[in-house]
């Protein structure tokens, strides 16, 4: 029965680029409803790991399974259909699309009325339905548009007033929010967040932290890459530390935080004193 | 046996010529990540400068070569300085479009200066052949081989031992890092364009001498062959370009030996498509490279479409609808009919190039498929013309999409090359598939337009017919863009990786865009076939593809109203000012250049 | 502190930078004193690397001034700036992968025309980075990350710069090489080359720097002598911490 509770499981996952092993034999299990953070210095292989899990890159060795099914080498579009959503570290919104359209793309895998699951002629039916737009298609679209507004409302007044603006005109922080809104529109069963607070000031970071906490409370399974340790410590059930592609530590935040290996790799030797002081305090 | 040796020698000699073009393309691609579509025009210019030198100035051969190299290099420097340098900070597609515009301008200038008639370019060498094994070699073969080897040697020495050569290599590996070493990238670009142009110009002259004939059609052919050789060898890879060129020369030569001359180009383009599909980084690149850096929203200039009120659109449509009721000349109606036909093609292209970001340079092939299908349906099966045209649209949608589908996995400039090649392949298949297409003779006696048994002969009825068809297609396309497909297409254009991560299958949506666009283009081609009553494999050529692209950029990529406005402007204005036909293509080239430079979002803005 | 403040070699004042409509720098002011090591700390997307690009002329600020040795750098191209005496160790090394190690190092001297002195300096680099001696004819792309960092540093020194700017010089290096790199930065600095480095790894940077600035969403939130910042918990909070820096 324990199998059922494991959402994501990585075994010996490895990816090499030329002489560099970006991801080196990583094992990881993520239970349903769990929030696990991956920390580590820049260049440690965290984003490459995300790419391997979401199908944007293929591993040279190892296995990825999602809810007990081997999904190694699946295409990203197929994985999206299975309920895996992610955000990108550098922010990959669709620049010329409005905020509304960006988030609607997130709901693409949930389109049913306009995308009948018919083999071979399915795409042609989709074209026909998009042009004819029977009431079922119109209703679905209207429903999704309402839902997008609900999702955007989670960000307060940050995005709603800009709903029709093209994404290229948004601030950096707002683009990150659009990415997260887009991921939520997929109604993910597994959400991968790649540094959601990069480029955010403390107030914005606190807002984002509250939102991620909310998502966790709603039962969403989340894998988080984050540098802001305060946030990692508050949110995570477990923390995984990567360095040079390897997992060098794993455990509850408080334990990882005082692990000398971690301090050495991530914080550097100098700050170790401060870190210890703080954890003692 | 002896003939095989001859074919091998011929293949290597032709390969040498291709190498002179391809090496220049590879150098430019290395430094600028740009496929220079004007390379063939420089080759053309080189051939004509050679003609002036040999025939009019009677220069000796060594001097001829120097004159051509220097003059062509100058042209290259001018292109770099005034055509491309101002676009350094533009969107990725801008320099590519600029080289297309430059190539049209140069070709037309040559044509206007020297007339389109072919000219003889004597080789200035004694006409003797030496027996080598079972085959023969002439002095010109040796000259070409000699020029090829000397150029390769000079280039090697330049890249390996000169300071500027080091700068070229450094810049082609990492442009930003080279700048941080103090390398002036503008100087590197100059050097590269100068060298590429000199090699291209000399190559054009040698080919002119080889066949003792030069004409303006050489330009596009040279660009295409150079690009094929370069891509086969791996874009930006100089030694790869040489090997790719020799390989291309041999493949063509053996292909000609087995199947005949008219198959030469077919082999070249099939080779290109096969390489692009199987090994898009060329034969010598390592198969797996690090995933590309994210490029977000850099493909088209961010802009918002110019808002046009609905009443204005309705008013414009009403005016054009009732126009024939007024005493307008036959000439005006004829011009507008051409505009409506071009408008349909532009609608198609603005969808695939603008909305989903596949800049197709072979769009005229979709016209050809529609035209041939409709013509053959009505002639062979006596199908009613209205149905035949719809058949043409459907065939263009189906066959066009199937043919273009190998390019769906490509990005950016590679899509343009692949579609250009696929367009050429369609034209060559039409030429060679005589049992169906009647080959070079073409199809004549195509029945005139008719609808429900009534022939549409009067200009007024043809005007209304084409106008209604175009407006219907435009309305359908508008509806498509406002559906979930519109946003899906645009999402794929803006960032295909993020789109895939959200479940959008690139093959599925690119196919749907080409199916819809192919239908519109096929309808346009079908109507044209019945209007012209005669078509052949050259009726729908690359010039038309480029004209359509200019229309689309003029109107604003992806912009439906813009496509129609662009078509009316580019067909109508030259007519209005009674500009002679030979100047029109020149004007289209200049318009394209000005747009790319000063208003990349077009008149009505991209969508 | 008691150090008599030397005159500034590099000074950014009130720099505002935009990418499209998004503002990256807000009135950024940074000074690098002659002969000092100054580090700029901050998290990802805080605007650190853009600061380096501003100094090198790869990105143009919308407003503000960048002075180097008493003259403005605004409006100069990157090669012109390099000729003024600034060289760089870019993020992720950015070696010319298909050129040999020797060619890479010599590319650093691209702006120089004194061949003999360049040859001497190459020998000097080989004493400073002895490991590179055996690697000279090897493709730079085939070296390990640490070796590549050595090449990048040798390359930057070859122009005889008055200042080197470095973008995350320790990123992705094993701890052994991290120490080596820091040692080398000190050595370089002792030869009267000023250093401006962008770092994420605060503790390492603060060990060798004279002054430091902490950048957060394009604003300097903390600055001062490195030895005081080293024990200041606000440093880490400012860019690693989640909540408001105290």
PDB file of N, CA, C and O in Angstrom, chain A residues 15 17 56 58 60 76-77 80 86 90 92-97 104-105 108 111 114-115 123 126-127 130-133 141 166 168 182-183, chain B residues 288 291 294 296 300 302-304 476 479-480 482-485 487-488 490-491 493-495 497-504 508-509 512:
ATOM      1  N   UNK A  15      22.748  12.402 -15.724  1.00  0.00           N
ATOM      2  CA  UNK A  15      22.827  13.111 -17.006  1.00  0.00           C
ATOM      3  C   UNK A  15      24.215  13.715 -17.135  1.00  0.00           C
ATOM      4  O   UNK A  15      24.674  14.424 -16.238  1.00  0.00           O
ATOM      5  N   UNK A  17      26.954  15.966 -19.583  1.00  0.00           N
ATOM      6  CA  UNK A  17      27.191  16.854 -20.724  1.00  0.00           C
ATOM      7  C   UNK A  17      28.690  16.842 -20.975  1.00  0.00           C
ATOM      8  O   UNK A  17      29.448  17.425 -20.205  1.00  0.00           O
ATOM      9  N   UNK A  56      12.010  17.348 -20.524  1.00  0.00           N
ATOM     10  CA  UNK A  56      12.662  18.273 -21.453  1.00  0.00           C
ATOM     11  C   UNK A  56      14.073  17.814 -21.791  1.00  0.00           C
ATOM     12  O   UNK A  56      14.690  18.301 -22.718  1.00  0.00           O
ATOM     13  N   UNK A  58      16.630  14.022 -21.553  1.00  0.00           N
ATOM     14  CA  UNK A  58      16.591  12.590 -21.270  1.00  0.00           C
ATOM     15  C   UNK A  58      17.786  12.175 -20.442  1.00  0.00           C
ATOM     16  O   UNK A  58      18.897  12.608 -20.722  1.00  0.00           O
ATOM     17  N   UNK A  60      20.882   9.886 -19.058  1.00  0.00           N
ATOM     18  CA  UNK A  60      21.782   8.895 -19.642  1.00  0.00           C
ATOM     19  C   UNK A  60      21.643   7.565 -18.917  1.00  0.00           C
ATOM     20  O   UNK A  60      21.943   6.517 -19.472  1.00  0.00           O
ATOM     21  N   UNK A  76       7.601  15.764 -22.822  1.00  0.00           N
ATOM     22  CA  UNK A  76       7.036  16.732 -21.874  1.00  0.00           C
ATOM     23  C   UNK A  76       5.522  16.883 -22.040  1.00  0.00           C
ATOM     24  O   UNK A  76       4.817  17.027 -21.033  1.00  0.00           O
ATOM     25  N   UNK A  77       5.023  16.823 -23.276  1.00  0.00           N
ATOM     26  CA  UNK A  77       3.580  17.020 -23.444  1.00  0.00           C
ATOM     27  C   UNK A  77       2.794  15.882 -22.808  1.00  0.00           C
ATOM     28  O   UNK A  77       1.726  16.085 -22.236  1.00  0.00           O
ATOM     29  N   UNK A  80       2.851  16.420 -19.049  1.00  0.00           N
ATOM     30  CA  UNK A  80       1.895  17.459 -18.661  1.00  0.00           C
ATOM     31  C   UNK A  80       0.502  16.844 -18.566  1.00  0.00           C
ATOM     32  O   UNK A  80      -0.256  17.117 -17.632  1.00  0.00           O
ATOM     33  N   UNK A  86       5.391  22.575 -14.147  1.00  0.00           N
ATOM     34  CA  UNK A  86       6.605  23.171 -13.615  1.00  0.00           C
ATOM     35  C   UNK A  86       6.670  24.650 -13.962  1.00  0.00           C
ATOM     36  O   UNK A  86       5.998  25.131 -14.867  1.00  0.00           O
ATOM     37  N   UNK A  90      14.371  30.791 -15.331  1.00  0.00           N
ATOM     38  CA  UNK A  90      14.584  32.080 -15.981  1.00  0.00           C
ATOM     39  C   UNK A  90      13.284  32.733 -16.417  1.00  0.00           C
ATOM     40  O   UNK A  90      13.291  33.794 -17.024  1.00  0.00           O
ATOM     41  N   UNK A  92       9.728  31.587 -18.282  1.00  0.00           N
ATOM     42  CA  UNK A  92       9.411  31.371 -19.692  1.00  0.00           C
ATOM     43  C   UNK A  92       7.923  31.593 -19.906  1.00  0.00           C
ATOM     44  O   UNK A  92       7.185  30.666 -20.173  1.00  0.00           O
ATOM     45  N   UNK A  93       7.520  32.829 -19.774  1.00  0.00           N
ATOM     46  CA  UNK A  93       6.130  33.136 -20.116  1.00  0.00           C
ATOM     47  C   UNK A  93       6.061  33.337 -21.626  1.00  0.00           C
ATOM     48  O   UNK A  93       7.073  33.511 -22.287  1.00  0.00           O
ATOM     49  N   UNK A  94       4.851  33.302 -22.174  1.00  0.00           N
ATOM     50  CA  UNK A  94       4.673  33.569 -23.595  1.00  0.00           C
ATOM     51  C   UNK A  94       4.537  35.082 -23.745  1.00  0.00           C
ATOM     52  O   UNK A  94       3.496  35.661 -23.445  1.00  0.00           O
ATOM     53  N   UNK A  95       5.630  35.719 -24.202  1.00  0.00           N
ATOM     54  CA  UNK A  95       5.732  37.172 -24.130  1.00  0.00           C
ATOM     55  C   UNK A  95       4.616  37.929 -24.823  1.00  0.00           C
ATOM     56  O   UNK A  95       4.155  38.953 -24.322  1.00  0.00           O
ATOM     57  N   UNK A  96       4.177  37.444 -25.972  1.00  0.00           N
ATOM     58  CA  UNK A  96       3.181  38.198 -26.736  1.00  0.00           C
ATOM     59  C   UNK A  96       1.746  37.824 -26.374  1.00  0.00           C
ATOM     60  O   UNK A  96       0.806  38.391 -26.924  1.00  0.00           O
ATOM     61  N   UNK A  97       1.583  36.855 -25.477  1.00  0.00           N
ATOM     62  CA  UNK A  97       0.226  36.476 -25.070  1.00  0.00           C
ATOM     63  C   UNK A  97      -0.173  37.278 -23.830  1.00  0.00           C
ATOM     64  O   UNK A  97       0.672  37.613 -23.002  1.00  0.00           O
ATOM     65  N   UNK A 104      -4.416  30.379 -19.548  1.00  0.00           N
ATOM     66  CA  UNK A 104      -5.276  29.415 -20.246  1.00  0.00           C
ATOM     67  C   UNK A 104      -4.452  28.297 -20.889  1.00  0.00           C
ATOM     68  O   UNK A 104      -4.882  27.147 -20.946  1.00  0.00           O
ATOM     69  N   UNK A 105      -3.249  28.638 -21.373  1.00  0.00           N
ATOM     70  CA  UNK A 105      -2.383  27.585 -21.928  1.00  0.00           C
ATOM     71  C   UNK A 105      -2.099  26.542 -20.848  1.00  0.00           C
ATOM     72  O   UNK A 105      -2.015  25.349 -21.121  1.00  0.00           O
ATOM     73  N   UNK A 108      -4.430  23.793 -20.873  1.00  0.00           N
ATOM     74  CA  UNK A 108      -4.597  23.127 -22.172  1.00  0.00           C
ATOM     75  C   UNK A 108      -4.891  21.635 -22.045  1.00  0.00           C
ATOM     76  O   UNK A 108      -5.747  21.093 -22.743  1.00  0.00           O
ATOM     77  N   UNK A 111      -8.552  20.585 -21.581  1.00  0.00           N
ATOM     78  CA  UNK A 111      -9.601  20.806 -22.581  1.00  0.00           C
ATOM     79  C   UNK A 111     -10.197  19.450 -22.963  1.00  0.00           C
ATOM     80  O   UNK A 111      -9.468  18.519 -23.288  1.00  0.00           O
ATOM     81  N   UNK A 114     -13.422  20.537 -26.707  1.00  0.00           N
ATOM     82  CA  UNK A 114     -12.886  20.960 -27.995  1.00  0.00           C
ATOM     83  C   UNK A 114     -11.796  20.002 -28.482  1.00  0.00           C
ATOM     84  O   UNK A 114     -11.347  20.084 -29.618  1.00  0.00           O
ATOM     85  N   UNK A 115     -11.377  19.096 -27.617  1.00  0.00           N
ATOM     86  CA  UNK A 115     -10.320  18.150 -27.988  1.00  0.00           C
ATOM     87  C   UNK A 115     -10.789  16.733 -27.740  1.00  0.00           C
ATOM     88  O   UNK A 115     -10.336  16.082 -26.808  1.00  0.00           O
ATOM     89  N   UNK A 123      -7.242  15.520 -34.297  1.00  0.00           N
ATOM     90  CA  UNK A 123      -6.811  16.885 -34.595  1.00  0.00           C
ATOM     91  C   UNK A 123      -7.756  17.620 -35.548  1.00  0.00           C
ATOM     92  O   UNK A 123      -8.018  18.811 -35.371  1.00  0.00           O
ATOM     93  N   UNK A 126     -10.684  18.720 -33.733  1.00  0.00           N
ATOM     94  CA  UNK A 126     -10.335  19.871 -32.899  1.00  0.00           C
ATOM     95  C   UNK A 126     -10.405  21.155 -33.726  1.00  0.00           C
ATOM     96  O   UNK A 126     -10.955  22.170 -33.273  1.00  0.00           O
ATOM     97  N   UNK A 127      -9.889  21.087 -34.955  1.00  0.00           N
ATOM     98  CA  UNK A 127      -9.933  22.254 -35.842  1.00  0.00           C
ATOM     99  C   UNK A 127     -11.379  22.636 -36.144  1.00  0.00           C
ATOM    100  O   UNK A 127     -11.775  23.803 -36.056  1.00  0.00           O
ATOM    101  N   UNK A 130     -13.089  24.073 -33.085  1.00  0.00           N
ATOM    102  CA  UNK A 130     -12.609  25.416 -32.776  1.00  0.00           C
ATOM    103  C   UNK A 130     -13.282  26.443 -33.674  1.00  0.00           C
ATOM    104  O   UNK A 130     -13.532  27.580 -33.268  1.00  0.00           O
ATOM    105  N   UNK A 131     -13.590  26.050 -34.912  1.00  0.00           N
ATOM    106  CA  UNK A 131     -14.223  26.985 -35.838  1.00  0.00           C
ATOM    107  C   UNK A 131     -15.731  27.064 -35.614  1.00  0.00           C
ATOM    108  O   UNK A 131     -16.330  28.141 -35.647  1.00  0.00           O
ATOM    109  N   UNK A 132     -16.365  25.904 -35.389  1.00  0.00           N
ATOM    110  CA  UNK A 132     -17.831  25.890 -35.251  1.00  0.00           C
ATOM    111  C   UNK A 132     -18.280  26.335 -33.865  1.00  0.00           C
ATOM    112  O   UNK A 132     -19.310  26.982 -33.714  1.00  0.00           O
ATOM    113  N   UNK A 133     -17.511  25.962 -32.881  1.00  0.00           N
ATOM    114  CA  UNK A 133     -17.789  26.314 -31.489  1.00  0.00           C
ATOM    115  C   UNK A 133     -19.212  26.026 -31.045  1.00  0.00           C
ATOM    116  O   UNK A 133     -20.003  26.958 -30.821  1.00  0.00           O
ATOM    117  N   UNK A 141     -14.826  26.910 -22.520  1.00  0.00           N
ATOM    118  CA  UNK A 141     -13.934  28.069 -22.579  1.00  0.00           C
ATOM    119  C   UNK A 141     -14.326  29.094 -21.499  1.00  0.00           C
ATOM    120  O   UNK A 141     -13.465  29.621 -20.790  1.00  0.00           O
ATOM    121  N   UNK A 166      -0.101  42.106 -22.457  1.00  0.00           N
ATOM    122  CA  UNK A 166       0.844  41.072 -22.888  1.00  0.00           C
ATOM    123  C   UNK A 166       1.903  40.842 -21.814  1.00  0.00           C
ATOM    124  O   UNK A 166       2.303  41.772 -21.105  1.00  0.00           O
ATOM    125  N   UNK A 168       5.013  40.389 -21.955  1.00  0.00           N
ATOM    126  CA  UNK A 168       6.308  41.069 -22.056  1.00  0.00           C
ATOM    127  C   UNK A 168       6.310  42.399 -21.321  1.00  0.00           C
ATOM    128  O   UNK A 168       7.356  42.942 -20.991  1.00  0.00           O
ATOM    129  N   UNK A 182      -0.017  29.781 -14.329  1.00  0.00           N
ATOM    130  CA  UNK A 182      -0.127  28.882 -15.471  1.00  0.00           C
ATOM    131  C   UNK A 182       0.019  27.432 -15.012  1.00  0.00           C
ATOM    132  O   UNK A 182      -0.729  26.550 -15.443  1.00  0.00           O
ATOM    133  N   UNK A 183       0.961  27.198 -14.090  1.00  0.00           N
ATOM    134  CA  UNK A 183       1.151  25.839 -13.583  1.00  0.00           C
ATOM    135  C   UNK A 183      -0.075  25.380 -12.804  1.00  0.00           C
ATOM    136  O   UNK A 183      -0.495  24.223 -12.903  1.00  0.00           O
TER     137      UNK A 183
ATOM    138  N   UNK B 288      24.407  14.484 -29.555  1.00  0.00           N
ATOM    139  CA  UNK B 288      23.666  15.028 -28.409  1.00  0.00           C
ATOM    140  C   UNK B 288      24.391  16.207 -27.831  1.00  0.00           C
ATOM    141  O   UNK B 288      25.510  16.095 -27.347  1.00  0.00           O
ATOM    142  N   UNK B 291      21.010  21.120 -24.063  1.00  0.00           N
ATOM    143  CA  UNK B 291      19.782  21.733 -24.558  1.00  0.00           C
ATOM    144  C   UNK B 291      19.983  23.225 -24.788  1.00  0.00           C
ATOM    145  O   UNK B 291      20.800  23.852 -24.111  1.00  0.00           O
ATOM    146  N   UNK B 294      17.293  29.142 -23.249  1.00  0.00           N
ATOM    147  CA  UNK B 294      15.938  29.623 -23.486  1.00  0.00           C
ATOM    148  C   UNK B 294      15.946  30.915 -24.296  1.00  0.00           C
ATOM    149  O   UNK B 294      16.779  31.788 -24.086  1.00  0.00           O
ATOM    150  N   UNK B 296      13.176  33.528 -25.043  1.00  0.00           N
ATOM    151  CA  UNK B 296      11.779  33.816 -24.789  1.00  0.00           C
ATOM    152  C   UNK B 296      11.326  35.033 -25.563  1.00  0.00           C
ATOM    153  O   UNK B 296      11.886  36.108 -25.408  1.00  0.00           O
ATOM    154  N   UNK B 300       9.501  37.363 -32.661  1.00  0.00           N
ATOM    155  CA  UNK B 300       8.929  38.530 -33.312  1.00  0.00           C
ATOM    156  C   UNK B 300       8.980  39.704 -32.361  1.00  0.00           C
ATOM    157  O   UNK B 300       8.985  39.536 -31.152  1.00  0.00           O
ATOM    158  N   UNK B 302       7.994  42.378 -29.993  1.00  0.00           N
ATOM    159  CA  UNK B 302       6.770  42.539 -29.215  1.00  0.00           C
ATOM    160  C   UNK B 302       6.032  43.798 -29.674  1.00  0.00           C
ATOM    161  O   UNK B 302       6.636  44.862 -29.807  1.00  0.00           O
ATOM    162  N   UNK B 303       4.773  43.651 -29.979  1.00  0.00           N
ATOM    163  CA  UNK B 303       3.991  44.831 -30.351  1.00  0.00           C
ATOM    164  C   UNK B 303       2.533  44.465 -30.189  1.00  0.00           C
ATOM    165  O   UNK B 303       2.174  43.300 -30.151  1.00  0.00           O
ATOM    166  N   UNK B 304       1.722  45.463 -30.077  1.00  0.00           N
ATOM    167  CA  UNK B 304       0.292  45.196 -30.029  1.00  0.00           C
ATOM    168  C   UNK B 304      -0.306  45.588 -31.363  1.00  0.00           C
ATOM    169  O   UNK B 304       0.105  46.578 -31.954  1.00  0.00           O
ATOM    170  N   UNK B 476     -12.926  33.134 -41.443  1.00  0.00           N
ATOM    171  CA  UNK B 476     -12.637  31.837 -40.813  1.00  0.00           C
ATOM    172  C   UNK B 476     -11.340  31.917 -40.009  1.00  0.00           C
ATOM    173  O   UNK B 476     -11.262  31.422 -38.880  1.00  0.00           O
ATOM    174  N   UNK B 479     -11.781  33.700 -36.842  1.00  0.00           N
ATOM    175  CA  UNK B 479     -12.456  32.847 -35.865  1.00  0.00           C
ATOM    176  C   UNK B 479     -11.478  31.840 -35.265  1.00  0.00           C
ATOM    177  O   UNK B 479     -11.495  31.565 -34.068  1.00  0.00           O
ATOM    178  N   UNK B 480     -10.623  31.327 -36.114  1.00  0.00           N
ATOM    179  CA  UNK B 480      -9.616  30.370 -35.652  1.00  0.00           C
ATOM    180  C   UNK B 480      -8.706  31.032 -34.602  1.00  0.00           C
ATOM    181  O   UNK B 480      -8.419  30.458 -33.551  1.00  0.00           O
ATOM    182  N   UNK B 482      -9.310  33.452 -32.637  1.00  0.00           N
ATOM    183  CA  UNK B 482      -9.952  33.755 -31.359  1.00  0.00           C
ATOM    184  C   UNK B 482     -10.286  32.488 -30.578  1.00  0.00           C
ATOM    185  O   UNK B 482     -10.775  32.562 -29.463  1.00  0.00           O
ATOM    186  N   UNK B 483     -10.008  31.338 -31.147  1.00  0.00           N
ATOM    187  CA  UNK B 483     -10.295  30.090 -30.434  1.00  0.00           C
ATOM    188  C   UNK B 483      -9.065  29.667 -29.625  1.00  0.00           C
ATOM    189  O   UNK B 483      -8.051  30.342 -29.637  1.00  0.00           O
ATOM    190  N   UNK B 484      -9.173  28.539 -28.957  1.00  0.00           N
ATOM    191  CA  UNK B 484      -8.032  28.053 -28.179  1.00  0.00           C
ATOM    192  C   UNK B 484      -6.850  27.743 -29.097  1.00  0.00           C
ATOM    193  O   UNK B 484      -5.708  27.738 -28.662  1.00  0.00           O
ATOM    194  N   UNK B 485      -7.128  27.493 -30.383  1.00  0.00           N
ATOM    195  CA  UNK B 485      -6.025  27.198 -31.299  1.00  0.00           C
ATOM    196  C   UNK B 485      -5.163  28.432 -31.534  1.00  0.00           C
ATOM    197  O   UNK B 485      -3.946  28.336 -31.658  1.00  0.00           O
ATOM    198  N   UNK B 487      -4.418  30.863 -29.447  1.00  0.00           N
ATOM    199  CA  UNK B 487      -3.438  31.057 -28.369  1.00  0.00           C
ATOM    200  C   UNK B 487      -2.420  29.924 -28.343  1.00  0.00           C
ATOM    201  O   UNK B 487      -1.253  30.143 -28.012  1.00  0.00           O
ATOM    202  N   UNK B 488      -2.866  28.708 -28.714  1.00  0.00           N
ATOM    203  CA  UNK B 488      -1.911  27.593 -28.723  1.00  0.00           C
ATOM    204  C   UNK B 488      -0.824  27.830 -29.777  1.00  0.00           C
ATOM    205  O   UNK B 488       0.360  27.615 -29.509  1.00  0.00           O
ATOM    206  N   UNK B 490       0.207  30.671 -30.966  1.00  0.00           N
ATOM    207  CA  UNK B 490       1.083  31.781 -30.589  1.00  0.00           C
ATOM    208  C   UNK B 490       2.000  31.385 -29.428  1.00  0.00           C
ATOM    209  O   UNK B 490       3.137  31.840 -29.346  1.00  0.00           O
ATOM    210  N   UNK B 491       1.493  30.527 -28.557  1.00  0.00           N
ATOM    211  CA  UNK B 491       2.335  30.053 -27.462  1.00  0.00           C
ATOM    212  C   UNK B 491       3.511  29.258 -28.014  1.00  0.00           C
ATOM    213  O   UNK B 491       4.655  29.427 -27.580  1.00  0.00           O
ATOM    214  N   UNK B 493       4.856  29.570 -30.911  1.00  0.00           N
ATOM    215  CA  UNK B 493       5.767  30.516 -31.545  1.00  0.00           C
ATOM    216  C   UNK B 493       6.651  31.219 -30.490  1.00  0.00           C
ATOM    217  O   UNK B 493       7.857  31.335 -30.658  1.00  0.00           O
ATOM    218  N   UNK B 494       6.040  31.663 -29.407  1.00  0.00           N
ATOM    219  CA  UNK B 494       6.795  32.442 -28.422  1.00  0.00           C
ATOM    220  C   UNK B 494       7.810  31.591 -27.668  1.00  0.00           C
ATOM    221  O   UNK B 494       8.898  32.054 -27.371  1.00  0.00           O
ATOM    222  N   UNK B 495       7.471  30.368 -27.329  1.00  0.00           N
ATOM    223  CA  UNK B 495       8.384  29.536 -26.555  1.00  0.00           C
ATOM    224  C   UNK B 495       7.943  28.087 -26.688  1.00  0.00           C
ATOM    225  O   UNK B 495       7.073  27.615 -25.952  1.00  0.00           O
ATOM    226  N   UNK B 497       9.412  25.359 -25.977  1.00  0.00           N
ATOM    227  CA  UNK B 497       9.735  24.454 -24.865  1.00  0.00           C
ATOM    228  C   UNK B 497       8.698  24.579 -23.746  1.00  0.00           C
ATOM    229  O   UNK B 497       8.163  23.579 -23.253  1.00  0.00           O
ATOM    230  N   UNK B 498       8.380  25.825 -23.394  1.00  0.00           N
ATOM    231  CA  UNK B 498       7.347  26.008 -22.374  1.00  0.00           C
ATOM    232  C   UNK B 498       6.014  25.449 -22.876  1.00  0.00           C
ATOM    233  O   UNK B 498       5.243  24.861 -22.111  1.00  0.00           O
ATOM    234  N   UNK B 499       5.737  25.620 -24.162  1.00  0.00           N
ATOM    235  CA  UNK B 499       4.476  25.108 -24.711  1.00  0.00           C
ATOM    236  C   UNK B 499       4.401  23.589 -24.555  1.00  0.00           C
ATOM    237  O   UNK B 499       3.383  23.042 -24.144  1.00  0.00           O
ATOM    238  N   UNK B 500       5.506  22.918 -24.855  1.00  0.00           N
ATOM    239  CA  UNK B 500       5.509  21.458 -24.709  1.00  0.00           C
ATOM    240  C   UNK B 500       5.311  21.069 -23.247  1.00  0.00           C
ATOM    241  O   UNK B 500       4.616  20.102 -22.940  1.00  0.00           O
ATOM    242  N   UNK B 501       5.943  21.822 -22.349  1.00  0.00           N
ATOM    243  CA  UNK B 501       5.812  21.500 -20.930  1.00  0.00           C
ATOM    244  C   UNK B 501       4.367  21.637 -20.467  1.00  0.00           C
ATOM    245  O   UNK B 501       4.005  21.131 -19.415  1.00  0.00           O
ATOM    246  N   UNK B 502       3.547  22.348 -21.227  1.00  0.00           N
ATOM    247  CA  UNK B 502       2.130  22.451 -20.873  1.00  0.00           C
ATOM    248  C   UNK B 502       1.243  21.630 -21.785  1.00  0.00           C
ATOM    249  O   UNK B 502       0.052  21.888 -21.917  1.00  0.00           O
ATOM    250  N   UNK B 503       1.839  20.621 -22.412  1.00  0.00           N
ATOM    251  CA  UNK B 503       1.026  19.619 -23.092  1.00  0.00           C
ATOM    252  C   UNK B 503       0.718  19.917 -24.542  1.00  0.00           C
ATOM    253  O   UNK B 503      -0.097  19.210 -25.147  1.00  0.00           O
ATOM    254  N   UNK B 504       1.318  20.966 -25.118  1.00  0.00           N
ATOM    255  CA  UNK B 504       1.028  21.259 -26.513  1.00  0.00           C
ATOM    256  C   UNK B 504       1.970  20.461 -27.416  1.00  0.00           C
ATOM    257  O   UNK B 504       3.180  20.659 -27.370  1.00  0.00           O
ATOM    258  N   UNK B 508       1.196  18.278 -33.735  1.00  0.00           N
ATOM    259  CA  UNK B 508      -0.241  18.406 -33.897  1.00  0.00           C
ATOM    260  C   UNK B 508      -0.606  19.838 -34.303  1.00  0.00           C
ATOM    261  O   UNK B 508      -1.331  20.056 -35.279  1.00  0.00           O
ATOM    262  N   UNK B 509      -0.079  20.818 -33.587  1.00  0.00           N
ATOM    263  CA  UNK B 509      -0.532  22.184 -33.854  1.00  0.00           C
ATOM    264  C   UNK B 509       0.132  22.798 -35.073  1.00  0.00           C
ATOM    265  O   UNK B 509      -0.478  23.588 -35.778  1.00  0.00           O
ATOM    266  N   UNK B 512      -1.970  21.435 -37.825  1.00  0.00           N
ATOM    267  CA  UNK B 512      -3.268  22.115 -37.969  1.00  0.00           C
ATOM    268  C   UNK B 512      -3.094  23.486 -38.628  1.00  0.00           C
ATOM    269  O   UNK B 512      -3.901  23.875 -39.482  1.00  0.00           O
TER     270      UNK B 512
END
